[in-house]
PDB file of C-alpha atoms in Angstrom:
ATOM      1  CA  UNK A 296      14.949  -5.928 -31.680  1.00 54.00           C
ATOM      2  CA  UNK A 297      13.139  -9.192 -32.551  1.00 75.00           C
ATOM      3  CA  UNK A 298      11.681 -10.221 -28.966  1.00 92.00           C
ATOM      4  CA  UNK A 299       8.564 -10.120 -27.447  1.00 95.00           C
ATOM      5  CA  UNK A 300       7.313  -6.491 -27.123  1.00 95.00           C
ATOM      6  CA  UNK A 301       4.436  -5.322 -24.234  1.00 96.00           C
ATOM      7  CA  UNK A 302       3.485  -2.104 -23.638  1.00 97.00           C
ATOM      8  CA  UNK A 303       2.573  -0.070 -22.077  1.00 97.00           C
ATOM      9  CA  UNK A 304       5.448  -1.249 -19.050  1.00 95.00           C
ATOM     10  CA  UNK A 305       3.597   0.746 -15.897  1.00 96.00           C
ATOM     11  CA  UNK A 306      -0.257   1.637 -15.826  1.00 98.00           C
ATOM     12  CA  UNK A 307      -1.659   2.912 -12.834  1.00 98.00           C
ATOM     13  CA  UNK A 308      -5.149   3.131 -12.911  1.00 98.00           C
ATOM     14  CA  UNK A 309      -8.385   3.632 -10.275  1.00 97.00           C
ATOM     15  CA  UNK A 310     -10.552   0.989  -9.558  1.00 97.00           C
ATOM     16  CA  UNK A 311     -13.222   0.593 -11.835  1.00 97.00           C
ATOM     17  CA  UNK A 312     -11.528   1.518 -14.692  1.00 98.00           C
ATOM     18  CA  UNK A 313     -10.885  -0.224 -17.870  1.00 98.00           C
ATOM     19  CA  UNK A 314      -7.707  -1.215 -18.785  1.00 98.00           C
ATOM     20  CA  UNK A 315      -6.063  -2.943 -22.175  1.00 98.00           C
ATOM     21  CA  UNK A 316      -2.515  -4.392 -22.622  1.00 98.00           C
ATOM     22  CA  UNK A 317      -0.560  -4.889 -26.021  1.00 98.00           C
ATOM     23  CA  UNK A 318       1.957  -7.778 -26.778  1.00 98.00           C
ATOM     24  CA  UNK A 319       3.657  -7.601 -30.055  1.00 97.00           C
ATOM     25  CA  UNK A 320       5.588 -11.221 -29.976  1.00 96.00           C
ATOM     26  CA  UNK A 321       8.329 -12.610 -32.295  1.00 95.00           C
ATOM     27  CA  UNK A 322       7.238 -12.382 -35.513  1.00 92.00           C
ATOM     28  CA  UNK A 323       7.402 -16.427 -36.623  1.00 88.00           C
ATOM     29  CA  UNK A 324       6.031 -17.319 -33.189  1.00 92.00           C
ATOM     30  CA  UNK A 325       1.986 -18.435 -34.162  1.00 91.00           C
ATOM     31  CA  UNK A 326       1.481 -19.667 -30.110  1.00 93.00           C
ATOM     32  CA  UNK A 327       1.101 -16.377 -27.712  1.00 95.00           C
ATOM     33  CA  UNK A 328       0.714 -16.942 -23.903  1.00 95.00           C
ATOM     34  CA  UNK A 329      -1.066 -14.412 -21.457  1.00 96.00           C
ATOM     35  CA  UNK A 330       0.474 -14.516 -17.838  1.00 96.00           C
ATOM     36  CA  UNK A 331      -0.168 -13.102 -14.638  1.00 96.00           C
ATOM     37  CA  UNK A 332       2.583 -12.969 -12.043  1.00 94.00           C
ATOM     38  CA  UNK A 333       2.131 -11.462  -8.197  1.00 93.00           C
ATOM     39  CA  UNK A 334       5.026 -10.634  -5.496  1.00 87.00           C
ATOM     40  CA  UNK A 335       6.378 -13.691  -4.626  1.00 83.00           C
ATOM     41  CA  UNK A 336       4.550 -16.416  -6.817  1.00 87.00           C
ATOM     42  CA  UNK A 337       5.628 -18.159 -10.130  1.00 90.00           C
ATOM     43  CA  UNK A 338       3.688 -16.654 -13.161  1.00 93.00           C
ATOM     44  CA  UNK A 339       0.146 -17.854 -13.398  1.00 93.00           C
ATOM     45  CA  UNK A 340      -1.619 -19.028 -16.844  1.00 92.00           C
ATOM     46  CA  UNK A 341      -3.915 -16.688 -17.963  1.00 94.00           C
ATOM     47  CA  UNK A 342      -5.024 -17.468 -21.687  1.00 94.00           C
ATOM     48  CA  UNK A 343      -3.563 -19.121 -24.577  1.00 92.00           C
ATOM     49  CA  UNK A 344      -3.812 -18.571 -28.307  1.00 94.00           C
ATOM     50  CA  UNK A 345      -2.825 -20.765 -31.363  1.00 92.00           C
ATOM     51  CA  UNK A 346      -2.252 -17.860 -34.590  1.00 93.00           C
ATOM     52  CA  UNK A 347      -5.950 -15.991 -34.141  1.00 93.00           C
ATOM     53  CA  UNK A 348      -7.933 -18.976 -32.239  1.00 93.00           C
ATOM     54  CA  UNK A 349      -7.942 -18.679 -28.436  1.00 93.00           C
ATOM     55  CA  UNK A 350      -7.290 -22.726 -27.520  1.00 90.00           C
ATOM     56  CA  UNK A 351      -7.290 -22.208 -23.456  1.00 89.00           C
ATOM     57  CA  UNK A 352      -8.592 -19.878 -21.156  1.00 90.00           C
ATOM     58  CA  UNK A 353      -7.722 -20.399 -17.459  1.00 90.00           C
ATOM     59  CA  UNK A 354     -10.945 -21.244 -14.838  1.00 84.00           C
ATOM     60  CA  UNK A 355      -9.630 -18.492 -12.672  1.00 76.00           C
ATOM     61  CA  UNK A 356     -10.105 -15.805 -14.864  1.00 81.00           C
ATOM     62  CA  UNK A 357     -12.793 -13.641 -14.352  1.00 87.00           C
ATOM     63  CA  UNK A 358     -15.554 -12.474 -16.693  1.00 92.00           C
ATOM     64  CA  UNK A 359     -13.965  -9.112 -16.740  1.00 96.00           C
ATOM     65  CA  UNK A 360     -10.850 -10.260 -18.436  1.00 96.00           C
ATOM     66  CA  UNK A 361     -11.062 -10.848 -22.449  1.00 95.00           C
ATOM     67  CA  UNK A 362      -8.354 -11.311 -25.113  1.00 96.00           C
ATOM     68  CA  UNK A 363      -7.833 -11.353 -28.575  1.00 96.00           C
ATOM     69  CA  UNK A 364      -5.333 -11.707 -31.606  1.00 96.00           C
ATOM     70  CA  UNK A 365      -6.734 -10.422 -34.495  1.00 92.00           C
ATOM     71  CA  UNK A 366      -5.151 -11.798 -37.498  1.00 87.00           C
ATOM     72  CA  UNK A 367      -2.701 -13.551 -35.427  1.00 86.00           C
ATOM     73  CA  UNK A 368      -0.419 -11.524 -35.133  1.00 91.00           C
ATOM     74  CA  UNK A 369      -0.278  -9.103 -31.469  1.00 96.00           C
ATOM     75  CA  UNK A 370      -2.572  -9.335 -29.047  1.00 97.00           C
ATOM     76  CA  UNK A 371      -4.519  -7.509 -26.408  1.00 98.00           C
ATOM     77  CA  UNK A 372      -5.709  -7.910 -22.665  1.00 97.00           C
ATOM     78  CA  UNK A 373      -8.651  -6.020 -21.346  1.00 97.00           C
ATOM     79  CA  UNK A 374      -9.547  -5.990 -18.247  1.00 97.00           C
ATOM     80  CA  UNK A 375     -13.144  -4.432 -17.448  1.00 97.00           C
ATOM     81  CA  UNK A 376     -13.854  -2.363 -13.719  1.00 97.00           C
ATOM     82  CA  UNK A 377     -10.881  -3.266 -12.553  1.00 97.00           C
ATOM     83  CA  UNK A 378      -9.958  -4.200  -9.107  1.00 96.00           C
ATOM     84  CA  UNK A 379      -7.548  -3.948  -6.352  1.00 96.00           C
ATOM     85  CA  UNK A 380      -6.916  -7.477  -6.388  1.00 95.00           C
ATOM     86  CA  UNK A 381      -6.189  -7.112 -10.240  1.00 96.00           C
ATOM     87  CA  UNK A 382      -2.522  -5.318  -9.584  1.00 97.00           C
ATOM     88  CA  UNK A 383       0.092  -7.638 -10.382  1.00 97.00           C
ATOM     89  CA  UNK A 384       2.530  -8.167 -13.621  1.00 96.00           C
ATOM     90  CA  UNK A 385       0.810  -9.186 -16.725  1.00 97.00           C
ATOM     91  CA  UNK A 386       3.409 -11.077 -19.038  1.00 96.00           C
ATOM     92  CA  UNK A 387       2.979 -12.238 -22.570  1.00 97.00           C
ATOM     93  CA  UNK A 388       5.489 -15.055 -24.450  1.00 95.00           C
ATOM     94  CA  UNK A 389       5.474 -16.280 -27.789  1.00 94.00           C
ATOM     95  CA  UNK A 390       6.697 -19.402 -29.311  1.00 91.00           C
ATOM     96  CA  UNK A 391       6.928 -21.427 -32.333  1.00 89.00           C
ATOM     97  CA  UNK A 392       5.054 -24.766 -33.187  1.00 83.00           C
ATOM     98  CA  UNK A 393       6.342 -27.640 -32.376  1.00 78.00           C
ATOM     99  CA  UNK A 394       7.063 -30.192 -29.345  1.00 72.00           C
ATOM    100  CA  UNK A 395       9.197 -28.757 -26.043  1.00 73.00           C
ATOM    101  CA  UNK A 396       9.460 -25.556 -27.518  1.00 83.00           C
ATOM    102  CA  UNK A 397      10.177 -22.915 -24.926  1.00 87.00           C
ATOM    103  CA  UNK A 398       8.170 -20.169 -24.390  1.00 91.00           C
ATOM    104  CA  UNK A 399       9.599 -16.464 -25.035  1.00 93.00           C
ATOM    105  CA  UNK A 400       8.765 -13.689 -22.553  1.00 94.00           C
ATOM    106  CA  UNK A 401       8.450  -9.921 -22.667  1.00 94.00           C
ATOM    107  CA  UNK A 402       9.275  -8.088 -19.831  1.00 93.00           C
ATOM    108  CA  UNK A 403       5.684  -7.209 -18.672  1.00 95.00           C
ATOM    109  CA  UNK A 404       3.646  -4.647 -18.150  1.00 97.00           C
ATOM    110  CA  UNK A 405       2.956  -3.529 -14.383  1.00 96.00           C
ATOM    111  CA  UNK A 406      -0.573  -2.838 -13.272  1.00 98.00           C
ATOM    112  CA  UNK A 407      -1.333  -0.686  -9.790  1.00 98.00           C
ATOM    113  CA  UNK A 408      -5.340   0.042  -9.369  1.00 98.00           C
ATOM    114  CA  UNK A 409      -5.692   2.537  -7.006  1.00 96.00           C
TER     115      UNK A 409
ATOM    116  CA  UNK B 133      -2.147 -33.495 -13.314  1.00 68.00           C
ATOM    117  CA  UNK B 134       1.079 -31.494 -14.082  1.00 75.00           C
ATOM    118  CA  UNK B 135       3.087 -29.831 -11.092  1.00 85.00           C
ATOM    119  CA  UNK B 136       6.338 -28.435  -9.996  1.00 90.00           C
ATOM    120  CA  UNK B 137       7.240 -28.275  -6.848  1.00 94.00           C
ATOM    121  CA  UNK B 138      10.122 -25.907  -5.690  1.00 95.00           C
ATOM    122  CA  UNK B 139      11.308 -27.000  -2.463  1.00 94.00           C
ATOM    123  CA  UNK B 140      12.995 -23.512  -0.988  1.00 95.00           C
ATOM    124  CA  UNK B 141      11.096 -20.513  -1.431  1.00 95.00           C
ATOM    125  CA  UNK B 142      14.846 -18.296  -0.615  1.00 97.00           C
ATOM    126  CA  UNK B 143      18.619 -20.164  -1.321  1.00 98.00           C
ATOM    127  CA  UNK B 144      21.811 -18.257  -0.011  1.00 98.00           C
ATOM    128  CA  UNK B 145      25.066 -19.002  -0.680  1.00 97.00           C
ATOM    129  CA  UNK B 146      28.656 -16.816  -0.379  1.00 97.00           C
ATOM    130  CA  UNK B 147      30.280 -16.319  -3.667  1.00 97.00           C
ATOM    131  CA  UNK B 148      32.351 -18.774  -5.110  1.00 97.00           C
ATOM    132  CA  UNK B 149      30.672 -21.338  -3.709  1.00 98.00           C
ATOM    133  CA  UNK B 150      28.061 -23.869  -5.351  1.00 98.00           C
ATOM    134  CA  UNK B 151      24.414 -23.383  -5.759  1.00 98.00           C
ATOM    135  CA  UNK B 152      21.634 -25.603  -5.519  1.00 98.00           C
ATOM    136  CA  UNK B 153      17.859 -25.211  -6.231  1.00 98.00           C
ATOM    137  CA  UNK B 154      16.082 -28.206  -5.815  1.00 98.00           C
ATOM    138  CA  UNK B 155      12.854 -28.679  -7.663  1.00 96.00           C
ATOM    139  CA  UNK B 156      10.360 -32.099  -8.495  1.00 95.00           C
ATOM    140  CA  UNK B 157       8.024 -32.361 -10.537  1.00 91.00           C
ATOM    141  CA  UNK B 158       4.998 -34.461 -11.306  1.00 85.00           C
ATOM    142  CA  UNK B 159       4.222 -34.685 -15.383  1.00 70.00           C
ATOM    143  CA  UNK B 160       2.036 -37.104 -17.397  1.00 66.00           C
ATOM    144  CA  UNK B 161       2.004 -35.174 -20.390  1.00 61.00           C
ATOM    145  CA  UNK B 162       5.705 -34.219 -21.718  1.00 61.00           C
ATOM    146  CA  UNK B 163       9.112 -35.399 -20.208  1.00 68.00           C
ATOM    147  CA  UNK B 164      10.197 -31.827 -21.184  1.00 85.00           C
ATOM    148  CA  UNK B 165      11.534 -29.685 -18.301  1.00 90.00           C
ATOM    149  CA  UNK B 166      12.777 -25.748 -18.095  1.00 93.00           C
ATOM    150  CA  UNK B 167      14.222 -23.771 -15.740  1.00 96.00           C
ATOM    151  CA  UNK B 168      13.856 -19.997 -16.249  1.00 96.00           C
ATOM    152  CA  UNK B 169      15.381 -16.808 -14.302  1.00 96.00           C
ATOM    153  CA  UNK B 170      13.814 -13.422 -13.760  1.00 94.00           C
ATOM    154  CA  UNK B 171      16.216 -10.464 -12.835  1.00 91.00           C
ATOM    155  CA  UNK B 172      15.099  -7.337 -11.599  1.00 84.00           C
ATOM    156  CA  UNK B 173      13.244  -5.171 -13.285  1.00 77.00           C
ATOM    157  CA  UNK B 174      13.930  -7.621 -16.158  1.00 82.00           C
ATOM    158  CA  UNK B 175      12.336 -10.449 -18.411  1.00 85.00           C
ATOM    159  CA  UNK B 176      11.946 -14.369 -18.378  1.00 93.00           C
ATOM    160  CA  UNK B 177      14.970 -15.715 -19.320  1.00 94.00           C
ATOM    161  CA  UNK B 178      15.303 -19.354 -20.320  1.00 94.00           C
ATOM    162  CA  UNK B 179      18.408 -21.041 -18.805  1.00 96.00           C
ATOM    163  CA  UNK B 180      18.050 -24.714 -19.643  1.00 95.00           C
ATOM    164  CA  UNK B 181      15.547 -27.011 -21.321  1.00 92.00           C
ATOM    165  CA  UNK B 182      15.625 -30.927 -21.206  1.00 90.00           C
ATOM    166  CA  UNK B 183      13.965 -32.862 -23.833  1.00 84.00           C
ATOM    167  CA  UNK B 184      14.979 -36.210 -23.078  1.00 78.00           C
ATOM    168  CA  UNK B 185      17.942 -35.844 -25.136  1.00 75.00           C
ATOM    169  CA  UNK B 186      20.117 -36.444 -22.448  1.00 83.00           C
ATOM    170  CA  UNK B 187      20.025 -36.285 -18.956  1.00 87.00           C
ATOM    171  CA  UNK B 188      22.587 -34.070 -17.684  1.00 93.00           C
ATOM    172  CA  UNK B 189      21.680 -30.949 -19.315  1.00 94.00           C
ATOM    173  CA  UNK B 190      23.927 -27.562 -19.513  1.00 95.00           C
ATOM    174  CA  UNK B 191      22.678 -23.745 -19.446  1.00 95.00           C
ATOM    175  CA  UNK B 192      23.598 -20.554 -19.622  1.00 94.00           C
ATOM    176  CA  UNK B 193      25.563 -18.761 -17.200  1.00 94.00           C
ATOM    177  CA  UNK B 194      27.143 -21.756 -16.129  1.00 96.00           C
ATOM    178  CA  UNK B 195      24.544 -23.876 -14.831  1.00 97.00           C
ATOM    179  CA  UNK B 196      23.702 -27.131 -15.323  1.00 97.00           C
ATOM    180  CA  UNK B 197      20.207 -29.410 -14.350  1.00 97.00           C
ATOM    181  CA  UNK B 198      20.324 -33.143 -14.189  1.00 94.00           C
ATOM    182  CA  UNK B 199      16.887 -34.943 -14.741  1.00 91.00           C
ATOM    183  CA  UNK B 200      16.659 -37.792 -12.373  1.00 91.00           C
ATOM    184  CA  UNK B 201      13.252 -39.459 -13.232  1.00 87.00           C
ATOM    185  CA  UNK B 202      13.529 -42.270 -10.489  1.00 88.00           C
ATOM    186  CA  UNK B 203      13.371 -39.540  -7.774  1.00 91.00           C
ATOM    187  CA  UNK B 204      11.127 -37.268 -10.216  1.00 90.00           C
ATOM    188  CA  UNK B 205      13.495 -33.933  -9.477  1.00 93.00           C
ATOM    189  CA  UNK B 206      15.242 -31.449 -12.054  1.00 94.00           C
ATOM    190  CA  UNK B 207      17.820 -29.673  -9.708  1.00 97.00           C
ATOM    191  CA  UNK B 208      19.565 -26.795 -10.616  1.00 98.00           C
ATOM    192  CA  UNK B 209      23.175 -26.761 -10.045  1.00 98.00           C
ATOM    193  CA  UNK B 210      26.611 -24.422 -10.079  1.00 98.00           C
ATOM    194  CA  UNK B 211      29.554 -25.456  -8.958  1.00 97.00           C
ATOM    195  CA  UNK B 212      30.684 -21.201  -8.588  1.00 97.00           C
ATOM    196  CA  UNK B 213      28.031 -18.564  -8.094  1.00 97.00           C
ATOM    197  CA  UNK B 214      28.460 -14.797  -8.993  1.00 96.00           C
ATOM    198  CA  UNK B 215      27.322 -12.408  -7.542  1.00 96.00           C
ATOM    199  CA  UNK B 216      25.341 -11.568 -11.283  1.00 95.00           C
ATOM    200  CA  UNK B 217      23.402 -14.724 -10.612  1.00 97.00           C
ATOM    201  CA  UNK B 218      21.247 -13.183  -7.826  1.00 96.00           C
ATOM    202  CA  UNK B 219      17.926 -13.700  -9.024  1.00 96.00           C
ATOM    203  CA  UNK B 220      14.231 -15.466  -9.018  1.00 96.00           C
ATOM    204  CA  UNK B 221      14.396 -19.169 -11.032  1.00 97.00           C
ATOM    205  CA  UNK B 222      11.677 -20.979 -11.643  1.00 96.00           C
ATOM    206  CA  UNK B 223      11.171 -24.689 -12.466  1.00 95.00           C
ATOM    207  CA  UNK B 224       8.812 -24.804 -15.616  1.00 93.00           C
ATOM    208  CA  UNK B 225       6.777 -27.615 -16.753  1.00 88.00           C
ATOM    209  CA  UNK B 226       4.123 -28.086 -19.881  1.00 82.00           C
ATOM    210  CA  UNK B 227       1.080 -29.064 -18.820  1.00 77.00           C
ATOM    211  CA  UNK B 228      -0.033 -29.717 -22.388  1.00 73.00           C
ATOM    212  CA  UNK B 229       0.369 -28.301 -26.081  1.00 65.00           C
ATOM    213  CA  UNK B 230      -0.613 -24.863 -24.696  1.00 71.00           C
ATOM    214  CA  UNK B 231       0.175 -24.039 -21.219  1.00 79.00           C
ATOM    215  CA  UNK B 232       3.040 -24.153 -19.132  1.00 85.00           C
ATOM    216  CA  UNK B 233       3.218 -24.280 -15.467  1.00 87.00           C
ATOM    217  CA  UNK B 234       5.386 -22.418 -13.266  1.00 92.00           C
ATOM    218  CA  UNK B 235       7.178 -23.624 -10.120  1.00 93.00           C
ATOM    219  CA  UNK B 236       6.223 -21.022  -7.338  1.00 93.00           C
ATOM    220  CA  UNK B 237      10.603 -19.497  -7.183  1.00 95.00           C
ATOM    221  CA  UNK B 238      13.188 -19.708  -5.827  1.00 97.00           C
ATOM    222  CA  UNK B 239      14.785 -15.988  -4.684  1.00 96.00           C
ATOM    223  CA  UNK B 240      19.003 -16.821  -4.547  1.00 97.00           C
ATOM    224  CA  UNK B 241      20.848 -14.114  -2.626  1.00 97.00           C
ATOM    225  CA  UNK B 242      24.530 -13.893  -2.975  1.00 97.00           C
ATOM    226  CA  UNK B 243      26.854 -12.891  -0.051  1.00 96.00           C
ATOM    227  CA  UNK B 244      30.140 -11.123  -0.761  1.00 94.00           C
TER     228      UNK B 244
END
């Protein structure tokens, strides 16, 4: 299978705890997205990375949150003491350079803190 | 600043009839325009992208989204829905070279 990869899918965890996320995306794809998506809203922006170089990082996101792509290739979401207010569906998409290119999702992975 | 605007949180039609999910927008960056659908339990799934090409522009699934720039909207149309098409879609639009912004969703239910 050649699309976007995230694991784990489900991660329940208690508050305070440290979590990290892993998004393998297409392998041609040098742009990777981080999303964050609650019941009822559209996905929400998270971070942004161009092959290894984050480009954009979102105002909303707290100190607690860090991500990286070493070597460009997949990528990984921490999240430090985490929160109630921190459950919610983290998505990663990938997609290639270029103009109007669209974006290429994984199917997320599902964070309860308890 | 870049915006979508979905205009009905919820759309319901019977089956066999058509669908419509209305969305405008508000871009200064890129005339490009998606519309993506989330099933349950299930991944983003693009179903149409314009790119100026044209602007009547066809999807998967059937559907079809016409870009209107006068009245700034990029409604989603089907002249048949299935009962298969019961999902979330959401109205995308770039916001620059590295972000894209999501409409908030539309939830269409499908009566028997």
């Amino acid at each position: 299978d050649t699309g976007v990869s995230q694991n784990p899918r489900h991660k329940i965890t208690k508050r305070g705890q440290n979590v990290t996320f892993r998004c393998d995306p297409i392998s041609e794809h040098n742009r990777l997205y981080w999303y964050r998506q609650t019941l009822g809203q559209g996905p929400e922006f998270l971070t942004y990375f161009q092959n290894e170089a984050q480009l954009e990082k979102s105002r909303l996101l707290s100190d607690r949150f860090s991500a990286e792509r070493p070597k460009g290739s997949f990528s990984t979401l921490e999240i430090q003491r985490t929160e109630q207010g921190d459950s919610a569906m983290y998505l990663c998409a990938s997609s290639p350079q270029g103009l109007n290119t669209e974006a290429f999702f994984g199917q997320g992975t599902r964070l309860t803190v308890v | 600043a870049q915006s979508v605007t979905q205009l009905d949180s919820h759309v319901s039609v019977s089956e066999g009839t058509p669908v419509l999910l209305r969305c405008n927008y508000s871009s200064s960056y890129s005339p490009s325009l998606f519309w993506y659908v989330q099933h349950p339990n299930k991944g983003l799934q693009l179903l149409l992208k314009y790119t100026s090409a044209a602007t009547l522009v066809k999807g998967i699934n059937g559907f079809e989204a016409e870009f209107k720039k006068s009245e700034t909207s990029f409604h989603l149309t089907k002249p048949s829905a299935h009962m298969s098409d019961a999902a979330e879609y959401f109205c995308v639009v770039p916001s620059s070279a590295s972000k894209i912004i999501f409409g908030s969703g539309t939830r269409l239910s499908i009566r028997p």
